[in-house]
PDB file of C-alpha atoms in Angstrom:
ATOM      1  CA  UNK A   1       0.536  21.257 -21.661  1.00 27.00           C
ATOM      2  CA  UNK A   2      -2.543  20.093 -19.998  1.00 32.00           C
ATOM      3  CA  UNK A   3      -3.848  20.220 -16.592  1.00 37.00           C
ATOM      4  CA  UNK A   4      -3.138  16.765 -16.195  1.00 50.00           C
ATOM      5  CA  UNK A   5       0.316  17.221 -17.050  1.00 45.00           C
ATOM      6  CA  UNK A   6       1.147  20.181 -14.780  1.00 36.00           C
ATOM      7  CA  UNK A   7      -0.092  18.532 -12.237  1.00 54.00           C
ATOM      8  CA  UNK A   8       1.965  15.419 -12.739  1.00 52.00           C
ATOM      9  CA  UNK A   9       5.250  17.643 -13.394  1.00 57.00           C
ATOM     10  CA  UNK A  10       4.296  20.303 -10.187  1.00 62.00           C
ATOM     11  CA  UNK A  11       4.351  16.574  -8.069  1.00 62.00           C
ATOM     12  CA  UNK A  12       7.067  14.967  -9.364  1.00 62.00           C
ATOM     13  CA  UNK A  13       8.746  15.906  -6.193  1.00 70.00           C
ATOM     14  CA  UNK A  14       6.307  16.155  -3.912  1.00 82.00           C
ATOM     15  CA  UNK A  15       5.707  12.486  -4.361  1.00 82.00           C
ATOM     16  CA  UNK A  16       8.632  11.335  -6.018  1.00 83.00           C
ATOM     17  CA  UNK A  17       7.454   6.832  -5.581  1.00 88.00           C
ATOM     18  CA  UNK A  18       4.404   7.665  -7.368  1.00 91.00           C
ATOM     19  CA  UNK A  19       5.479   5.359 -10.324  1.00 91.00           C
ATOM     20  CA  UNK A  20       7.121   2.394  -8.093  1.00 92.00           C
ATOM     21  CA  UNK A  21       5.447  -0.542  -8.981  1.00 95.00           C
ATOM     22  CA  UNK A  22       3.569  -2.544  -5.871  1.00 95.00           C
ATOM     23  CA  UNK A  23       4.504  -6.474  -6.369  1.00 92.00           C
ATOM     24  CA  UNK A  24       2.020  -9.286  -5.581  1.00 89.00           C
ATOM     25  CA  UNK A  25       3.025 -11.123  -2.183  1.00 83.00           C
ATOM     26  CA  UNK A  26       5.128 -13.726  -4.618  1.00 89.00           C
ATOM     27  CA  UNK A  27       7.295 -10.854  -5.624  1.00 92.00           C
ATOM     28  CA  UNK A  28       5.697 -10.465  -9.358  1.00 94.00           C
ATOM     29  CA  UNK A  29       4.760  -7.059 -10.660  1.00 97.00           C
ATOM     30  CA  UNK A  30       2.125  -8.639 -12.847  1.00 97.00           C
ATOM     31  CA  UNK A  31      -0.865  -9.105 -10.936  1.00 97.00           C
ATOM     32  CA  UNK A  32      -3.047 -10.078 -14.515  1.00 97.00           C
ATOM     33  CA  UNK A  33      -2.930  -9.884 -17.684  1.00 98.00           C
ATOM     34  CA  UNK A  34      -5.376  -8.406 -20.763  1.00 98.00           C
ATOM     35  CA  UNK A  35      -4.958 -11.241 -23.118  1.00 97.00           C
ATOM     36  CA  UNK A  36      -4.352 -10.769 -26.679  1.00 97.00           C
ATOM     37  CA  UNK A  37      -7.696 -12.538 -27.278  1.00 96.00           C
ATOM     38  CA  UNK A  38      -9.681  -9.885 -24.668  1.00 97.00           C
ATOM     39  CA  UNK A  39      -7.781  -7.527 -26.133  1.00 97.00           C
ATOM     40  CA  UNK A  40      -8.527  -7.915 -29.726  1.00 96.00           C
ATOM     41  CA  UNK A  41     -12.260  -8.202 -28.536  1.00 95.00           C
ATOM     42  CA  UNK A  42     -12.600  -5.370 -26.765  1.00 96.00           C
ATOM     43  CA  UNK A  43     -10.603  -3.387 -29.313  1.00 96.00           C
ATOM     44  CA  UNK A  44      -7.649  -2.765 -26.371  1.00 97.00           C
ATOM     45  CA  UNK A  45      -3.762  -3.484 -25.961  1.00 97.00           C
ATOM     46  CA  UNK A  46      -2.985  -7.092 -24.609  1.00 98.00           C
ATOM     47  CA  UNK A  47      -0.601  -6.662 -21.773  1.00 98.00           C
ATOM     48  CA  UNK A  48       0.274  -7.309 -17.999  1.00 98.00           C
ATOM     49  CA  UNK A  49      -1.652  -5.258 -15.365  1.00 98.00           C
ATOM     50  CA  UNK A  50       0.175  -3.279 -12.546  1.00 97.00           C
ATOM     51  CA  UNK A  51      -0.328  -1.280  -9.735  1.00 97.00           C
ATOM     52  CA  UNK A  52       1.958   1.953  -8.773  1.00 97.00           C
ATOM     53  CA  UNK A  53       2.198   3.301  -5.313  1.00 95.00           C
ATOM     54  CA  UNK A  54       0.427   6.417  -6.692  1.00 93.00           C
ATOM     55  CA  UNK A  55      -0.457   9.669  -5.395  1.00 93.00           C
ATOM     56  CA  UNK A  56      -3.372  10.182  -2.917  1.00 91.00           C
ATOM     57  CA  UNK A  57      -4.853  13.126  -4.432  1.00 88.00           C
ATOM     58  CA  UNK A  58      -8.403  13.668  -5.472  1.00 86.00           C
ATOM     59  CA  UNK A  59      -7.013  13.206  -9.332  1.00 87.00           C
ATOM     60  CA  UNK A  60      -4.511  10.852  -8.458  1.00 92.00           C
ATOM     61  CA  UNK A  61      -4.148   7.316  -9.172  1.00 95.00           C
ATOM     62  CA  UNK A  62      -2.784   3.758  -7.975  1.00 96.00           C
ATOM     63  CA  UNK A  63      -2.725   2.403  -4.054  1.00 96.00           C
ATOM     64  CA  UNK A  64      -2.404   5.322  -2.461  1.00 95.00           C
ATOM     65  CA  UNK A  65      -5.286   7.264  -4.706  1.00 96.00           C
ATOM     66  CA  UNK A  66      -7.605   4.049  -3.401  1.00 96.00           C
ATOM     67  CA  UNK A  67      -5.970   4.516  -0.040  1.00 96.00           C
ATOM     68  CA  UNK A  68      -6.830   8.041   0.567  1.00 96.00           C
ATOM     69  CA  UNK A  69     -10.810   7.549   0.434  1.00 95.00           C
ATOM     70  CA  UNK A  70     -11.583   5.837   3.550  1.00 95.00           C
ATOM     71  CA  UNK A  71     -15.451   5.443   2.504  1.00 95.00           C
ATOM     72  CA  UNK A  72     -14.173   2.977  -0.123  1.00 95.00           C
ATOM     73  CA  UNK A  73     -11.839   1.234   2.150  1.00 96.00           C
ATOM     74  CA  UNK A  74     -14.237   0.461   4.306  1.00 96.00           C
ATOM     75  CA  UNK A  75     -16.551  -1.057   1.640  1.00 95.00           C
ATOM     76  CA  UNK A  76     -13.800  -3.078   0.539  1.00 96.00           C
ATOM     77  CA  UNK A  77     -13.203  -4.518   3.869  1.00 96.00           C
ATOM     78  CA  UNK A  78     -16.570  -4.949   4.660  1.00 95.00           C
ATOM     79  CA  UNK A  79     -16.408  -7.406   1.645  1.00 95.00           C
ATOM     80  CA  UNK A  80     -14.057  -9.636   2.910  1.00 95.00           C
ATOM     81  CA  UNK A  81     -10.870  -7.786   1.971  1.00 96.00           C
ATOM     82  CA  UNK A  82      -8.068  -7.228   4.471  1.00 96.00           C
ATOM     83  CA  UNK A  83      -6.978  -4.211   2.614  1.00 96.00           C
ATOM     84  CA  UNK A  84      -6.859  -2.594  -0.916  1.00 96.00           C
ATOM     85  CA  UNK A  85      -3.372  -3.819  -2.116  1.00 96.00           C
ATOM     86  CA  UNK A  86      -5.466  -7.489  -1.716  1.00 96.00           C
ATOM     87  CA  UNK A  87      -8.782  -6.542  -3.234  1.00 97.00           C
ATOM     88  CA  UNK A  88      -6.770  -5.012  -6.830  1.00 97.00           C
ATOM     89  CA  UNK A  89      -4.383  -7.998  -7.171  1.00 96.00           C
ATOM     90  CA  UNK A  90      -7.567 -10.164  -6.852  1.00 97.00           C
ATOM     91  CA  UNK A  91     -10.092  -8.120  -9.204  1.00 98.00           C
ATOM     92  CA  UNK A  92      -6.762  -8.150 -11.441  1.00 98.00           C
ATOM     93  CA  UNK A  93      -6.219 -11.633 -11.272  1.00 96.00           C
ATOM     94  CA  UNK A  94     -10.267 -12.910 -11.695  1.00 97.00           C
ATOM     95  CA  UNK A  95     -11.827 -10.352 -13.708  1.00 98.00           C
ATOM     96  CA  UNK A  96     -14.321 -11.589 -16.059  1.00 96.00           C
ATOM     97  CA  UNK A  97     -15.417  -8.368 -18.063  1.00 96.00           C
ATOM     98  CA  UNK A  98     -14.014  -5.093 -19.708  1.00 98.00           C
ATOM     99  CA  UNK A  99     -16.372  -2.559 -19.365  1.00 96.00           C
ATOM    100  CA  UNK A 100     -16.120   1.060 -21.322  1.00 96.00           C
ATOM    101  CA  UNK A 101     -16.724   3.585 -18.810  1.00 92.00           C
ATOM    102  CA  UNK A 102     -17.513   7.034 -18.988  1.00 86.00           C
ATOM    103  CA  UNK A 103     -14.507   8.469 -19.804  1.00 88.00           C
ATOM    104  CA  UNK A 104     -13.740   5.963 -22.174  1.00 92.00           C
ATOM    105  CA  UNK A 105     -11.134   4.077 -19.801  1.00 93.00           C
ATOM    106  CA  UNK A 106     -11.732   0.410 -19.266  1.00 96.00           C
ATOM    107  CA  UNK A 107     -13.110  -0.960 -16.405  1.00 97.00           C
ATOM    108  CA  UNK A 108     -12.133  -4.422 -15.698  1.00 98.00           C
ATOM    109  CA  UNK A 109     -14.938  -6.149 -13.756  1.00 97.00           C
ATOM    110  CA  UNK A 110     -14.994  -9.306 -11.409  1.00 97.00           C
ATOM    111  CA  UNK A 111     -18.522 -10.456 -10.729  1.00 94.00           C
ATOM    112  CA  UNK A 112     -18.548 -11.687  -6.625  1.00 93.00           C
ATOM    113  CA  UNK A 113     -21.118 -11.517  -4.362  1.00 90.00           C
ATOM    114  CA  UNK A 114     -23.743  -9.650  -5.837  1.00 92.00           C
ATOM    115  CA  UNK A 115     -21.153  -7.093  -6.414  1.00 94.00           C
ATOM    116  CA  UNK A 116     -18.945  -5.584  -9.186  1.00 96.00           C
ATOM    117  CA  UNK A 117     -15.940  -5.595  -8.098  1.00 97.00           C
ATOM    118  CA  UNK A 118     -13.799  -3.285 -10.379  1.00 97.00           C
ATOM    119  CA  UNK A 119     -10.346  -1.608 -11.539  1.00 98.00           C
ATOM    120  CA  UNK A 120      -9.729   1.371 -13.724  1.00 97.00           C
ATOM    121  CA  UNK A 121      -6.772   1.264 -15.797  1.00 97.00           C
ATOM    122  CA  UNK A 122      -4.662   2.999 -18.120  1.00 96.00           C
ATOM    123  CA  UNK A 123      -2.623   1.971 -21.022  1.00 96.00           C
ATOM    124  CA  UNK A 124       1.165   2.967 -20.049  1.00 95.00           C
ATOM    125  CA  UNK A 125       3.306   1.804 -23.252  1.00 93.00           C
ATOM    126  CA  UNK A 126       4.088  -1.670 -22.344  1.00 96.00           C
ATOM    127  CA  UNK A 127       1.234  -2.620 -19.547  1.00 97.00           C
ATOM    128  CA  UNK A 128      -2.040  -1.432 -17.457  1.00 98.00           C
ATOM    129  CA  UNK A 129      -1.617   0.871 -14.637  1.00 97.00           C
ATOM    130  CA  UNK A 130      -4.376   0.624 -11.832  1.00 97.00           C
ATOM    131  CA  UNK A 131      -5.818   4.052 -11.781  1.00 96.00           C
ATOM    132  CA  UNK A 132      -8.412   3.321  -9.230  1.00 96.00           C
ATOM    133  CA  UNK A 133     -10.694   0.478  -7.677  1.00 97.00           C
ATOM    134  CA  UNK A 134     -14.401   0.478  -6.739  1.00 94.00           C
ATOM    135  CA  UNK A 135     -16.579  -2.504  -5.038  1.00 93.00           C
ATOM    136  CA  UNK A 136     -19.755  -1.262  -7.465  1.00 89.00           C
ATOM    137  CA  UNK A 137     -23.101  -2.670  -6.960  1.00 87.00           C
ATOM    138  CA  UNK A 138     -23.134  -2.256 -10.679  1.00 87.00           C
ATOM    139  CA  UNK A 139     -20.465  -1.257 -13.253  1.00 88.00           C
ATOM    140  CA  UNK A 140     -21.913   1.413 -15.650  1.00 90.00           C
ATOM    141  CA  UNK A 141     -20.408   1.412 -19.217  1.00 92.00           C
ATOM    142  CA  UNK A 142     -20.637  -0.105 -22.430  1.00 95.00           C
ATOM    143  CA  UNK A 143     -19.784  -4.234 -22.202  1.00 95.00           C
ATOM    144  CA  UNK A 144     -16.877  -4.889 -24.483  1.00 97.00           C
ATOM    145  CA  UNK A 145     -16.060  -8.160 -23.940  1.00 96.00           C
ATOM    146  CA  UNK A 146     -17.095 -10.687 -21.184  1.00 96.00           C
ATOM    147  CA  UNK A 147     -14.440 -14.119 -20.698  1.00 92.00           C
ATOM    148  CA  UNK A 148     -15.949 -17.156 -22.003  1.00 80.00           C
ATOM    149  CA  UNK A 149     -17.713 -15.518 -25.032  1.00 68.00           C
ATOM    150  CA  UNK A 150     -16.396 -15.021 -28.112  1.00 59.00           C
TER     151      UNK A 150
END
């Protein structure tokens, strides 16, 4: 087992709700999607984007991971978002770019107000799971896809 699998296995009892998906206000679990066109252009799977409740640890993921970072929460609120969940939902539904991050994971980027509002996603067999969210000034990585360009 690798280090990440060991952490996950050891944390299952500590965080039993980690994989519970957080709905949008309308009750839908799909916050947005990577379309067939975008997926083909970026060489990633097409599918819905979903937000797990997550784990608040440094190596964690999901809503709890982002909420456990006070500086990030303040930065998100300073940009006018009432909370982390609204930020993630808005980026997931409005992203304009797919960028390959330094660890190879796709970053979904929404350019708004001089920022690259970003969510990092991981493929989970049938959907994209939000790992973390960041309000970057400029997202770093290789541009894989930009909506409106072929």
